[in-house]
Amino acid sequence: MNALPAPELEVSQWFNAPQDLNLDDLRGRIVVIEAFQMLCPGCVSHGLPQAKSIQQAFSGDEVTVIGLHTVFEHHAAMTPVSLEAFLHEYRITFPVGVDMAGPDALPKTMAAYEMQGTPTLILIDRQGRRRAQYFGQAPDLRLGYDIGLLLSESRIEKNSESPVVKEETSCDEAGCRLE
């Protein structure tokens, strides 16, 4: 996927957030967006548990997880009141935005990201560029690799600004060490 700027989230209401969130305010962090519907079996059994695992595995200073409740079917059943109860019952603690309704059945953020359905997981790098997007169950190993790659890229960029001057080395049968 081309590393183009990620479209801004168009959200009508936030849960688990002290204030409205936007991607510009999250620059400098890797952002994981889990787009879901609470009545989607794949979202409940795979997408949301995976997002919770990511939230637990990484520091919030480096990786921020955001849920996006993007409803394109069963609109009457998936109201904000129902969503609030769902988030409580499933112990979802990361911020969750309600994708703003679009002119047709497709919500605005879902359309902007050209999502195929739910669950969809999106990775945004520290510069605010969309770097990966998965529809359906994202393979854990692949996702871990992609997040690790984004983390290492930012570390490489930081380290390239202040080059390390290497001292002498000593080598023996166990290996070579910087002295």
Tab-separated table of N, CA and C in Angstrom:
chain	number	residue	atom	x	y	z
A	1	MET	N	0.850	-1.187	0.000
A	1	MET	CA	0.000	0.000	0.000
A	1	MET	C	0.888	1.240	0.000
A	2	ASN	N	0.549	2.198	-0.830
A	2	ASN	CA	1.285	3.457	-0.849
A	2	ASN	C	1.119	4.156	0.484
A	3	ALA	N	2.166	4.793	0.949
A	3	ALA	CA	2.134	5.480	2.234
A	3	ALA	C	1.596	6.895	2.041
A	4	LEU	N	0.305	6.998	1.806
A	4	LEU	CA	-0.351	8.287	1.631
A	4	LEU	C	-0.901	8.766	2.971
A	5	PRO	N	-1.105	10.071	3.135
A	5	PRO	CA	-1.691	10.556	4.382
A	5	PRO	C	-3.027	9.860	4.658
A	6	ALA	N	-3.206	9.442	5.898
A	6	ALA	CA	-4.441	8.764	6.291
A	6	ALA	C	-5.582	9.781	6.357
A	7	PRO	N	-6.741	9.439	5.790
A	7	PRO	CA	-7.886	10.342	5.914
A	7	PRO	C	-8.258	10.532	7.388
A	8	GLU	N	-8.736	11.713	7.716
A	8	GLU	CA	-9.159	11.992	9.090
A	8	GLU	C	-10.404	11.167	9.415
A	9	LEU	N	-10.545	10.807	10.682
A	9	LEU	CA	-11.731	10.081	11.139
A	9	LEU	C	-12.905	11.053	11.217
A	10	GLU	N	-14.049	10.643	10.688
A	10	GLU	CA	-15.261	11.460	10.781
A	10	GLU	C	-16.189	10.773	11.767
A	11	VAL	N	-16.198	11.284	12.993
A	11	VAL	CA	-16.855	10.629	14.115
A	11	VAL	C	-17.948	11.531	14.685
A	12	SER	N	-19.104	10.929	14.963
A	12	SER	CA	-20.213	11.700	15.532
A	12	SER	C	-20.229	11.674	17.057
A	13	GLN	N	-19.578	10.670	17.666
A	13	GLN	CA	-19.573	10.549	19.125
A	13	GLN	C	-18.399	9.667	19.539
A	14	TRP	N	-17.772	9.991	20.691
A	14	TRP	CA	-16.668	9.201	21.223
A	14	TRP	C	-17.055	8.545	22.536
A	15	PHE	N	-16.550	7.341	22.742
A	15	PHE	CA	-16.666	6.628	24.012
A	15	PHE	C	-15.249	6.351	24.516
A	16	ASN	N	-15.094	6.258	25.822
A	16	ASN	CA	-13.799	5.954	26.451
A	16	ASN	C	-12.725	6.965	26.087
A	17	ALA	N	-13.102	8.178	25.826
A	17	ALA	CA	-12.146	9.228	25.484
A	17	ALA	C	-12.533	10.500	26.236
A	18	PRO	N	-11.573	11.122	26.918
A	18	PRO	CA	-11.907	12.347	27.651
A	18	PRO	C	-12.231	13.513	26.730
A	19	GLN	N	-11.784	13.435	25.476
A	19	GLN	CA	-12.062	14.483	24.491
A	19	GLN	C	-12.080	13.857	23.107
A	20	ASP	N	-12.588	14.599	22.136
A	20	ASP	CA	-12.594	14.103	20.762
A	20	ASP	C	-11.150	13.874	20.296
A	21	LEU	N	-10.952	12.824	19.530
A	21	LEU	CA	-9.630	12.510	18.999
A	21	LEU	C	-9.562	12.835	17.521
A	22	ASN	N	-8.371	13.195	17.065
A	22	ASN	CA	-8.135	13.304	15.625
A	22	ASN	C	-6.716	12.832	15.360
A	23	LEU	N	-6.477	12.398	14.141
A	23	LEU	CA	-5.192	11.805	13.796
A	23	LEU	C	-4.033	12.786	13.897
A	24	ASP	N	-4.277	14.053	13.621
A	24	ASP	CA	-3.194	15.042	13.730
A	24	ASP	C	-2.646	15.106	15.153
A	25	ASP	N	-3.539	14.988	16.140
A	25	ASP	CA	-3.100	15.032	17.541
A	25	ASP	C	-2.315	13.784	17.935
A	26	LEU	N	-2.431	12.713	17.162
A	26	LEU	CA	-1.755	11.450	17.478
A	26	LEU	C	-0.446	11.271	16.700
A	27	ARG	N	-0.045	12.281	15.926
A	27	ARG	CA	1.233	12.193	15.204
A	27	ARG	C	2.346	11.917	16.198
A	28	GLY	N	3.288	11.111	15.778
A	28	GLY	CA	4.379	10.709	16.660
A	28	GLY	C	4.130	9.346	17.283
A	29	ARG	N	2.912	8.841	17.144
A	29	ARG	CA	2.566	7.506	17.621
A	29	ARG	C	2.107	6.670	16.436
A	30	ILE	N	2.227	5.373	16.579
A	30	ILE	CA	1.625	4.462	15.617
A	30	ILE	C	0.169	4.307	16.039
A	31	VAL	N	-0.743	4.416	15.093
A	31	VAL	CA	-2.169	4.328	15.391
A	31	VAL	C	-2.722	3.053	14.750
A	32	VAL	N	-3.422	2.273	15.562
A	32	VAL	CA	-4.110	1.070	15.104
A	32	VAL	C	-5.599	1.368	15.196
A	33	ILE	N	-6.282	1.305	14.066
A	33	ILE	CA	-7.730	1.523	14.052
A	33	ILE	C	-8.404	0.182	13.797
A	34	GLU	N	-9.289	-0.208	14.707
A	34	GLU	CA	-10.080	-1.423	14.536
A	34	GLU	C	-11.504	-0.986	14.198
A	35	ALA	N	-11.872	-1.137	12.914
A	35	ALA	CA	-13.228	-0.804	12.467
A	35	ALA	C	-14.094	-2.038	12.660
A	36	PHE	N	-15.218	-1.865	13.341
A	36	PHE	CA	-16.055	-3.007	13.704
A	36	PHE	C	-17.519	-2.618	13.759
A	37	GLN	N	-18.347	-3.641	13.829
A	37	GLN	CA	-19.765	-3.513	14.150
A	37	GLN	C	-20.031	-4.466	15.309
A	38	MET	N	-20.826	-4.039	16.277
A	38	MET	CA	-21.026	-4.895	17.444
A	38	MET	C	-21.826	-6.151	17.127
A	39	LEU	N	-22.548	-6.213	16.005
A	39	LEU	CA	-23.285	-7.413	15.628
A	39	LEU	C	-22.554	-8.238	14.564
A	40	CYS	N	-21.282	-7.946	14.355
A	40	CYS	CA	-20.466	-8.666	13.374
A	40	CYS	C	-19.733	-9.804	14.099
A	41	PRO	N	-20.023	-11.063	13.755
A	41	PRO	CA	-19.374	-12.186	14.445
A	41	PRO	C	-17.848	-12.154	14.359
A	42	GLY	N	-17.283	-11.823	13.199
A	42	GLY	CA	-15.826	-11.753	13.061
A	42	GLY	C	-15.213	-10.653	13.906
A	43	CYS	N	-15.943	-9.568	14.079
A	43	CYS	CA	-15.456	-8.462	14.910
A	43	CYS	C	-15.384	-8.886	16.374
A	44	VAL	N	-16.442	-9.542	16.834
A	44	VAL	CA	-16.527	-9.948	18.235
A	44	VAL	C	-15.548	-11.082	18.548
A	45	SER	N	-15.390	-12.028	17.622
A	45	SER	CA	-14.536	-13.178	17.920
A	45	SER	C	-13.071	-12.963	17.572
A	46	HIS	N	-12.760	-12.064	16.633
A	46	HIS	CA	-11.365	-11.885	16.207
A	46	HIS	C	-10.874	-10.444	16.310
A	47	GLY	N	-11.564	-9.529	15.658
A	47	GLY	CA	-11.074	-8.153	15.548
A	47	GLY	C	-10.893	-7.446	16.876
A	48	LEU	N	-11.923	-7.412	17.688
A	48	LEU	CA	-11.836	-6.691	18.962
A	48	LEU	C	-10.877	-7.362	19.948
A	49	PRO	N	-10.888	-8.697	20.086
A	49	PRO	CA	-9.881	-9.309	20.966
A	49	PRO	C	-8.446	-9.000	20.509
A	50	GLN	N	-8.222	-8.980	19.209
A	50	GLN	CA	-6.889	-8.667	18.700
A	50	GLN	C	-6.515	-7.217	19.046
A	51	ALA	N	-7.454	-6.299	18.893
A	51	ALA	CA	-7.194	-4.894	19.241
A	51	ALA	C	-6.885	-4.757	20.732
A	52	LYS	N	-7.612	-5.487	21.578
A	52	LYS	CA	-7.328	-5.464	23.014
A	52	LYS	C	-5.929	-6.002	23.297
A	53	SER	N	-5.531	-7.054	22.588
A	53	SER	CA	-4.187	-7.623	22.770
A	53	SER	C	-3.112	-6.621	22.375
A	54	ILE	N	-3.338	-5.908	21.289
A	54	ILE	CA	-2.375	-4.885	20.858
A	54	ILE	C	-2.266	-3.799	21.920
A	55	GLN	N	-3.401	-3.367	22.443
A	55	GLN	CA	-3.407	-2.327	23.475
A	55	GLN	C	-2.609	-2.786	24.699
A	56	GLN	N	-2.748	-4.052	25.079
A	56	GLN	CA	-2.037	-4.570	26.246
A	56	GLN	C	-0.556	-4.797	25.975
A	57	ALA	N	-0.191	-5.104	24.733
A	57	ALA	CA	1.192	-5.467	24.404
A	57	ALA	C	2.122	-4.276	24.223
A	58	PHE	N	1.579	-3.124	23.857
A	58	PHE	CA	2.426	-1.984	23.526
A	58	PHE	C	2.131	-0.795	24.416
A	59	SER	N	3.143	0.006	24.635
A	59	SER	CA	2.995	1.233	25.401
A	59	SER	C	2.067	2.192	24.655
A	60	GLY	N	1.152	2.815	25.375
A	60	GLY	CA	0.251	3.785	24.775
A	60	GLY	C	0.974	5.010	24.245
A	61	ASP	N	2.207	5.248	24.701
A	61	ASP	CA	3.007	6.359	24.188
A	61	ASP	C	3.529	6.071	22.791
A	62	GLU	N	3.641	4.780	22.448
A	62	GLU	CA	4.160	4.405	21.135
A	62	GLU	C	3.082	3.936	20.176
A	63	VAL	N	2.110	3.179	20.690
A	63	VAL	CA	1.056	2.601	19.853
A	63	VAL	C	-0.300	2.927	20.491
A	64	THR	N	-1.141	3.609	19.749
A	64	THR	CA	-2.478	3.962	20.224
A	64	THR	C	-3.510	3.140	19.464
A	65	VAL	N	-4.396	2.485	20.195
A	65	VAL	CA	-5.474	1.697	19.594
A	65	VAL	C	-6.763	2.506	19.681
A	66	ILE	N	-7.463	2.570	18.561
A	66	ILE	CA	-8.747	3.266	18.481
A	66	ILE	C	-9.754	2.327	17.831
A	67	GLY	N	-10.939	2.269	18.392
A	67	GLY	CA	-12.026	1.539	17.761
A	67	GLY	C	-12.859	2.495	16.920
A	68	LEU	N	-13.407	1.978	15.835
A	68	LEU	CA	-14.300	2.763	14.987
A	68	LEU	C	-15.534	1.917	14.730
A	69	HIS	N	-16.647	2.293	15.357
A	69	HIS	CA	-17.896	1.569	15.147
A	69	HIS	C	-18.507	2.088	13.857
A	70	THR	N	-18.361	1.305	12.810
A	70	THR	CA	-18.755	1.727	11.475
A	70	THR	C	-19.904	0.849	10.991
A	71	VAL	N	-21.108	1.367	11.103
A	71	VAL	CA	-22.327	0.583	10.877
A	71	VAL	C	-22.845	0.795	9.456
A	72	PHE	N	-22.913	-0.303	8.703
A	72	PHE	CA	-23.467	-0.224	7.355
A	72	PHE	C	-24.670	-1.159	7.186
A	73	GLU	N	-25.094	-1.798	8.277
A	73	GLU	CA	-26.282	-2.653	8.254
A	73	GLU	C	-26.893	-2.669	9.653
A	74	HIS	N	-28.139	-3.053	9.769
A	74	HIS	CA	-28.838	-3.140	11.071
A	74	HIS	C	-28.736	-1.837	11.873
A	75	HIS	N	-28.918	-0.729	11.194
A	75	HIS	CA	-28.760	0.580	11.835
A	75	HIS	C	-29.620	0.749	13.081
A	76	ALA	N	-30.846	0.307	13.051
A	76	ALA	CA	-31.756	0.513	14.178
A	76	ALA	C	-31.301	-0.232	15.425
A	77	ALA	N	-30.604	-1.344	15.263
A	77	ALA	CA	-30.170	-2.139	16.415
A	77	ALA	C	-28.858	-1.647	17.011
A	78	MET	N	-28.058	-0.933	16.235
A	78	MET	CA	-26.715	-0.550	16.699
A	78	MET	C	-26.631	0.933	17.006
A	79	THR	N	-27.378	1.341	17.993
A	79	THR	CA	-27.415	2.740	18.419
A	79	THR	C	-26.279	3.021	19.402
A	80	PRO	N	-25.977	4.293	19.643
A	80	PRO	CA	-24.961	4.618	20.648
A	80	PRO	C	-25.288	4.049	22.041
A	81	VAL	N	-26.546	3.980	22.404
A	81	VAL	CA	-26.927	3.406	23.704
A	81	VAL	C	-26.550	1.922	23.744
A	82	SER	N	-26.835	1.200	22.671
A	82	SER	CA	-26.462	-0.215	22.591
A	82	SER	C	-24.944	-0.369	22.582
A	83	LEU	N	-24.262	0.505	21.864
A	83	LEU	CA	-22.806	0.444	21.790
A	83	LEU	C	-22.188	0.666	23.162
A	84	GLU	N	-22.696	1.606	23.918
A	84	GLU	CA	-22.160	1.872	25.254
A	84	GLU	C	-22.264	0.625	26.139
A	85	ALA	N	-23.401	-0.062	26.085
A	85	ALA	CA	-23.562	-1.299	26.852
A	85	ALA	C	-22.610	-2.387	26.343
A	86	PHE	N	-22.476	-2.496	25.042
A	86	PHE	CA	-21.572	-3.478	24.431
A	86	PHE	C	-20.135	-3.254	24.898
A	87	LEU	N	-19.667	-2.016	24.846
A	87	LEU	CA	-18.295	-1.702	25.250
A	87	LEU	C	-18.055	-2.058	26.715
A	88	HIS	N	-19.058	-1.822	27.542
A	88	HIS	CA	-18.952	-2.176	28.961
A	88	HIS	C	-18.890	-3.693	29.136
A	89	GLU	N	-19.799	-4.410	28.495
A	89	GLU	CA	-19.872	-5.873	28.637
A	89	GLU	C	-18.619	-6.564	28.114
A	90	TYR	N	-18.061	-6.086	27.025
A	90	TYR	CA	-16.874	-6.704	26.433
A	90	TYR	C	-15.573	-6.092	26.938
A	91	ARG	N	-15.699	-5.188	27.912
A	91	ARG	CA	-14.542	-4.557	28.553
A	91	ARG	C	-13.578	-3.910	27.544
A	92	ILE	N	-14.162	-3.174	26.636
A	92	ILE	CA	-13.371	-2.413	25.662
A	92	ILE	C	-13.028	-1.090	26.325
A	93	THR	N	-11.730	-0.843	26.552
A	93	THR	CA	-11.319	0.367	27.269
A	93	THR	C	-10.654	1.403	26.372
A	94	PHE	N	-10.248	1.007	25.151
A	94	PHE	CA	-9.633	1.999	24.273
A	94	PHE	C	-10.713	2.918	23.700
A	95	PRO	N	-10.341	4.105	23.237
A	95	PRO	CA	-11.332	5.030	22.675
A	95	PRO	C	-12.046	4.419	21.472
A	96	VAL	N	-13.344	4.649	21.397
A	96	VAL	CA	-14.157	4.157	20.281
A	96	VAL	C	-14.998	5.312	19.756
A	97	GLY	N	-14.860	5.563	18.453
A	97	GLY	CA	-15.667	6.588	17.805
A	97	GLY	C	-16.769	5.956	16.983
A	98	VAL	N	-17.875	6.650	16.875
A	98	VAL	CA	-18.989	6.211	16.030
A	98	VAL	C	-18.813	6.886	14.676
A	99	ASP	N	-18.589	6.072	13.649
A	99	ASP	CA	-18.388	6.581	12.293
A	99	ASP	C	-19.627	7.368	11.864
A	100	MET	N	-19.396	8.566	11.366
A	100	MET	CA	-20.489	9.455	10.971
A	100	MET	C	-21.250	8.878	9.776
A	101	ALA	N	-22.568	8.980	9.845
A	101	ALA	CA	-23.413	8.488	8.750
A	101	ALA	C	-23.100	9.243	7.465
A	102	GLY	N	-23.066	8.498	6.381
A	102	GLY	CA	-22.824	9.093	5.069
A	102	GLY	C	-24.123	9.364	4.354
A	103	PRO	N	-24.051	9.847	3.115
A	103	PRO	CA	-25.256	10.163	2.356
A	103	PRO	C	-26.061	8.910	1.986
A	104	ASP	N	-25.399	7.761	1.975
A	104	ASP	CA	-26.108	6.511	1.725
A	104	ASP	C	-25.877	5.598	2.932
A	105	ALA	N	-25.924	4.312	2.780
A	105	ALA	CA	-25.758	3.391	3.898
A	105	ALA	C	-24.311	3.302	4.382
A	106	LEU	N	-23.367	3.795	3.593
A	106	LEU	CA	-21.954	3.680	3.933
A	106	LEU	C	-21.501	4.858	4.801
A	107	PRO	N	-20.962	4.587	6.003
A	107	PRO	CA	-20.465	5.673	6.851
A	107	PRO	C	-19.283	6.400	6.206
A	108	LYS	N	-19.041	7.636	6.640
A	108	LYS	CA	-18.061	8.515	5.985
A	108	LYS	C	-16.614	8.013	6.081
A	109	THR	N	-16.177	7.606	7.274
A	109	THR	CA	-14.799	7.150	7.401
A	109	THR	C	-14.603	5.833	6.651
A	110	MET	N	-15.598	4.971	6.720
A	110	MET	CA	-15.532	3.700	5.997
A	110	MET	C	-15.344	3.955	4.499
A	111	ALA	N	-16.059	4.916	3.980
A	111	ALA	CA	-15.938	5.259	2.557
A	111	ALA	C	-14.572	5.873	2.265
A	112	ALA	N	-14.100	6.771	3.124
A	112	ALA	CA	-12.820	7.440	2.897
A	112	ALA	C	-11.658	6.445	2.854
A	113	TYR	N	-11.753	5.381	3.662
A	113	TYR	CA	-10.704	4.358	3.692
A	113	TYR	C	-10.983	3.209	2.715
A	114	GLU	N	-12.062	3.309	1.981
A	114	GLU	CA	-12.445	2.280	1.004
A	114	GLU	C	-12.461	0.884	1.628
A	115	MET	N	-13.071	0.800	2.816
A	115	MET	CA	-13.150	-0.485	3.509
A	115	MET	C	-14.106	-1.411	2.777
A	116	GLN	N	-13.778	-2.702	2.814
A	116	GLN	CA	-14.620	-3.724	2.187
A	116	GLN	C	-15.699	-4.227	3.127
A	117	GLY	N	-15.572	-3.981	4.400
A	117	GLY	CA	-16.515	-4.455	5.408
A	117	GLY	C	-15.846	-4.436	6.768
A	118	THR	N	-16.396	-5.214	7.689
A	118	THR	CA	-15.836	-5.309	9.035
A	118	THR	C	-15.597	-6.768	9.372
A	119	PRO	N	-14.593	-7.052	10.193
A	119	PRO	CA	-13.636	-6.122	10.782
A	119	PRO	C	-12.591	-5.686	9.764
A	120	THR	N	-12.122	-4.468	9.944
A	120	THR	CA	-10.994	-3.932	9.179
A	120	THR	C	-10.029	-3.319	10.178
A	121	LEU	N	-8.756	-3.665	10.033
A	121	LEU	CA	-7.721	-3.113	10.892
A	121	LEU	C	-6.783	-2.275	10.024
A	122	ILE	N	-6.496	-1.059	10.490
A	122	ILE	CA	-5.680	-0.103	9.739
A	122	ILE	C	-4.487	0.298	10.600
A	123	LEU	N	-3.304	0.331	9.995
A	123	LEU	CA	-2.093	0.803	10.670
A	123	LEU	C	-1.665	2.135	10.071
A	124	ILE	N	-1.438	3.098	10.947
A	124	ILE	CA	-0.996	4.430	10.543
A	124	ILE	C	0.345	4.691	11.223
A	125	ASP	N	1.333	5.132	10.450
A	125	ASP	CA	2.668	5.343	11.017
A	125	ASP	C	2.739	6.668	11.776
A	126	ARG	N	3.903	6.936	12.345
A	126	ARG	CA	4.097	8.126	13.190
A	126	ARG	C	3.944	9.440	12.429
A	127	GLN	N	4.073	9.393	11.112
A	127	GLN	CA	3.912	10.596	10.289
A	127	GLN	C	2.473	10.773	9.801
A	128	GLY	N	1.575	9.894	10.225
A	128	GLY	CA	0.169	10.018	9.837
A	128	GLY	C	-0.161	9.406	8.488
A	129	ARG	N	0.673	8.446	8.039
A	129	ARG	CA	0.432	7.797	6.747
A	129	ARG	C	-0.137	6.396	6.955
A	130	ARG	N	-1.128	6.062	6.148
A	130	ARG	CA	-1.697	4.710	6.206
A	130	ARG	C	-0.690	3.750	5.590
A	131	ARG	N	-0.295	2.739	6.379
A	131	ARG	CA	0.740	1.823	5.925
A	131	ARG	C	0.221	0.410	5.669
A	132	ALA	N	-0.874	0.037	6.312
A	132	ALA	CA	-1.438	-1.300	6.081
A	132	ALA	C	-2.925	-1.251	6.390
A	133	GLN	N	-3.656	-2.122	5.713
A	133	GLN	CA	-5.093	-2.238	5.955
A	133	GLN	C	-5.486	-3.687	5.693
A	134	TYR	N	-6.121	-4.291	6.679
A	134	TYR	CA	-6.543	-5.691	6.592
A	134	TYR	C	-8.052	-5.781	6.691
A	135	PHE	N	-8.656	-6.530	5.816
A	135	PHE	CA	-10.085	-6.846	5.922
A	135	PHE	C	-10.203	-8.275	6.435
A	136	GLY	N	-11.076	-8.480	7.400
A	136	GLY	CA	-11.235	-9.815	7.985
A	136	GLY	C	-10.229	-10.020	9.094
A	137	GLN	N	-9.934	-11.263	9.365
A	137	GLN	CA	-9.017	-11.580	10.447
A	137	GLN	C	-7.576	-11.332	10.009
A	138	ALA	N	-6.930	-10.373	10.640
A	138	ALA	CA	-5.530	-10.082	10.340
A	138	ALA	C	-4.667	-11.135	11.038
A	139	PRO	N	-3.750	-11.770	10.316
A	139	PRO	CA	-2.881	-12.772	10.948
A	139	PRO	C	-2.021	-12.124	12.043
A	140	ASP	N	-2.039	-12.696	13.244
A	140	ASP	CA	-1.317	-12.125	14.382
A	140	ASP	C	0.161	-11.917	14.091
A	141	LEU	N	0.824	-12.922	13.516
A	141	LEU	CA	2.257	-12.793	13.250
A	141	LEU	C	2.547	-11.679	12.254
A	142	ARG	N	1.745	-11.579	11.226
A	142	ARG	CA	1.940	-10.523	10.223
A	142	ARG	C	1.727	-9.146	10.849
A	143	LEU	N	0.675	-9.047	11.646
A	143	LEU	CA	0.360	-7.775	12.289
A	143	LEU	C	1.464	-7.372	13.268
A	144	GLY	N	1.947	-8.331	14.058
A	144	GLY	CA	3.052	-8.050	14.976
A	144	GLY	C	4.297	-7.596	14.229
A	145	TYR	N	4.566	-8.255	13.107
A	145	TYR	CA	5.707	-7.871	12.268
A	145	TYR	C	5.535	-6.442	11.760
A	146	ASP	N	4.342	-6.118	11.258
A	146	ASP	CA	4.101	-4.783	10.709
A	146	ASP	C	4.231	-3.699	11.776
A	147	ILE	N	3.703	-3.954	12.966
A	147	ILE	CA	3.822	-2.970	14.047
A	147	ILE	C	5.285	-2.838	14.453
A	148	GLY	N	5.990	-3.966	14.566
A	148	GLY	CA	7.411	-3.929	14.903
A	148	GLY	C	8.217	-3.153	13.867
A	149	LEU	N	7.882	-3.352	12.600
A	149	LEU	CA	8.566	-2.630	11.530
A	149	LEU	C	8.347	-1.122	11.667
A	150	LEU	N	7.098	-0.724	11.939
A	150	LEU	CA	6.820	0.709	12.116
A	150	LEU	C	7.556	1.262	13.330
A	151	LEU	N	7.624	0.491	14.396
A	151	LEU	CA	8.367	0.928	15.587
A	151	LEU	C	9.858	1.062	15.271
A	152	SER	N	10.404	0.099	14.550
A	152	SER	CA	11.843	0.145	14.243
A	152	SER	C	12.165	1.277	13.263
A	153	GLU	N	11.268	1.554	12.331
A	153	GLU	CA	11.511	2.663	11.401
A	153	GLU	C	11.685	3.968	12.151
A	154	SER	N	10.848	4.185	13.118
A	154	SER	CA	10.941	5.442	13.851
A	154	SER	C	12.205	5.479	14.696
A	155	ARG	N	12.645	4.342	15.203
A	155	ARG	CA	13.891	4.309	15.972
A	155	ARG	C	15.088	4.542	15.061
A	156	ILE	N	15.059	3.978	13.871
A	156	ILE	CA	16.143	4.181	12.914
A	156	ILE	C	16.225	5.661	12.533
A	157	GLU	N	15.055	6.288	12.300
A	157	GLU	CA	15.042	7.707	11.951
A	157	GLU	C	15.646	8.543	13.071
A	158	LYS	N	15.297	8.231	14.324
A	158	LYS	CA	15.850	8.965	15.464
A	158	LYS	C	17.352	8.759	15.559
A	159	ASN	N	17.798	7.527	15.393
A	159	ASN	CA	19.223	7.220	15.516
A	159	ASN	C	20.033	7.803	14.374
A	160	SER	N	19.442	7.957	13.195
A	160	SER	CA	20.202	8.491	12.066
A	160	SER	C	20.495	9.981	12.252
A	161	GLU	N	19.723	10.644	13.108
A	161	GLU	CA	19.973	12.055	13.364
A	161	GLU	C	21.214	12.253	14.227
A	162	SER	N	21.527	11.289	15.100
A	162	SER	CA	22.710	11.392	15.947
A	162	SER	C	23.508	10.103	15.807
A	163	PRO	N	24.444	10.089	14.841
A	163	PRO	CA	25.190	8.862	14.587
A	163	PRO	C	26.004	8.429	15.797
A	164	VAL	N	26.138	7.123	15.963
A	164	VAL	CA	26.909	6.557	17.049
A	164	VAL	C	28.350	6.410	16.579
A	165	VAL	N	29.267	6.896	17.380
A	165	VAL	CA	30.684	6.730	17.078
A	165	VAL	C	31.114	5.437	17.748
A	166	LYS	N	31.587	4.494	16.953
A	166	LYS	CA	31.965	3.195	17.493
A	166	LYS	C	33.409	3.226	17.977
A	167	GLU	N	33.604	2.642	19.129
A	167	GLU	CA	34.937	2.510	19.697
A	167	GLU	C	35.576	1.248	19.139
A	168	GLU	N	36.698	0.867	19.711
A	168	GLU	CA	37.380	-0.347	19.294
A	168	GLU	C	36.553	-1.572	19.663
A	169	THR	N	36.815	-2.668	18.977
A	169	THR	CA	36.126	-3.923	19.273
A	169	THR	C	37.143	-4.958	19.701
A	170	SER	N	36.652	-5.939	20.440
A	170	SER	CA	37.487	-7.085	20.777
A	170	SER	C	36.699	-8.337	20.411
A	171	CYS	N	37.369	-9.275	19.809
A	171	CYS	CA	36.704	-10.495	19.371
A	171	CYS	C	37.360	-11.708	19.988
A	172	ASP	N	36.541	-12.658	20.352
A	172	ASP	CA	37.030	-13.968	20.775
A	172	ASP	C	36.052	-15.010	20.260
A	173	GLU	N	36.156	-16.248	20.739
A	173	GLU	CA	35.281	-17.308	20.245
A	173	GLU	C	33.810	-17.088	20.548
A	174	ALA	N	33.514	-16.288	21.600
A	174	ALA	CA	32.130	-16.034	21.986
A	174	ALA	C	31.475	-14.979	21.122
A	175	GLY	N	32.267	-14.137	20.483
A	175	GLY	CA	31.702	-13.090	19.652
A	175	GLY	C	32.559	-11.842	19.691
A	176	CYS	N	32.052	-10.779	19.106
A	176	CYS	CA	32.765	-9.506	19.047
A	176	CYS	C	31.982	-8.477	19.853
A	177	ARG	N	32.710	-7.719	20.663
A	177	ARG	CA	32.091	-6.714	21.533
A	177	ARG	C	32.668	-5.336	21.246
A	178	LEU	N	31.843	-4.330	21.398
A	178	LEU	CA	32.343	-2.950	21.384
A	178	LEU	C	33.015	-2.709	22.718
A	179	GLU	N	34.130	-2.070	22.702
A	179	GLU	CA	34.856	-1.766	23.955
A	179	GLU	C	34.543	-0.363	24.381
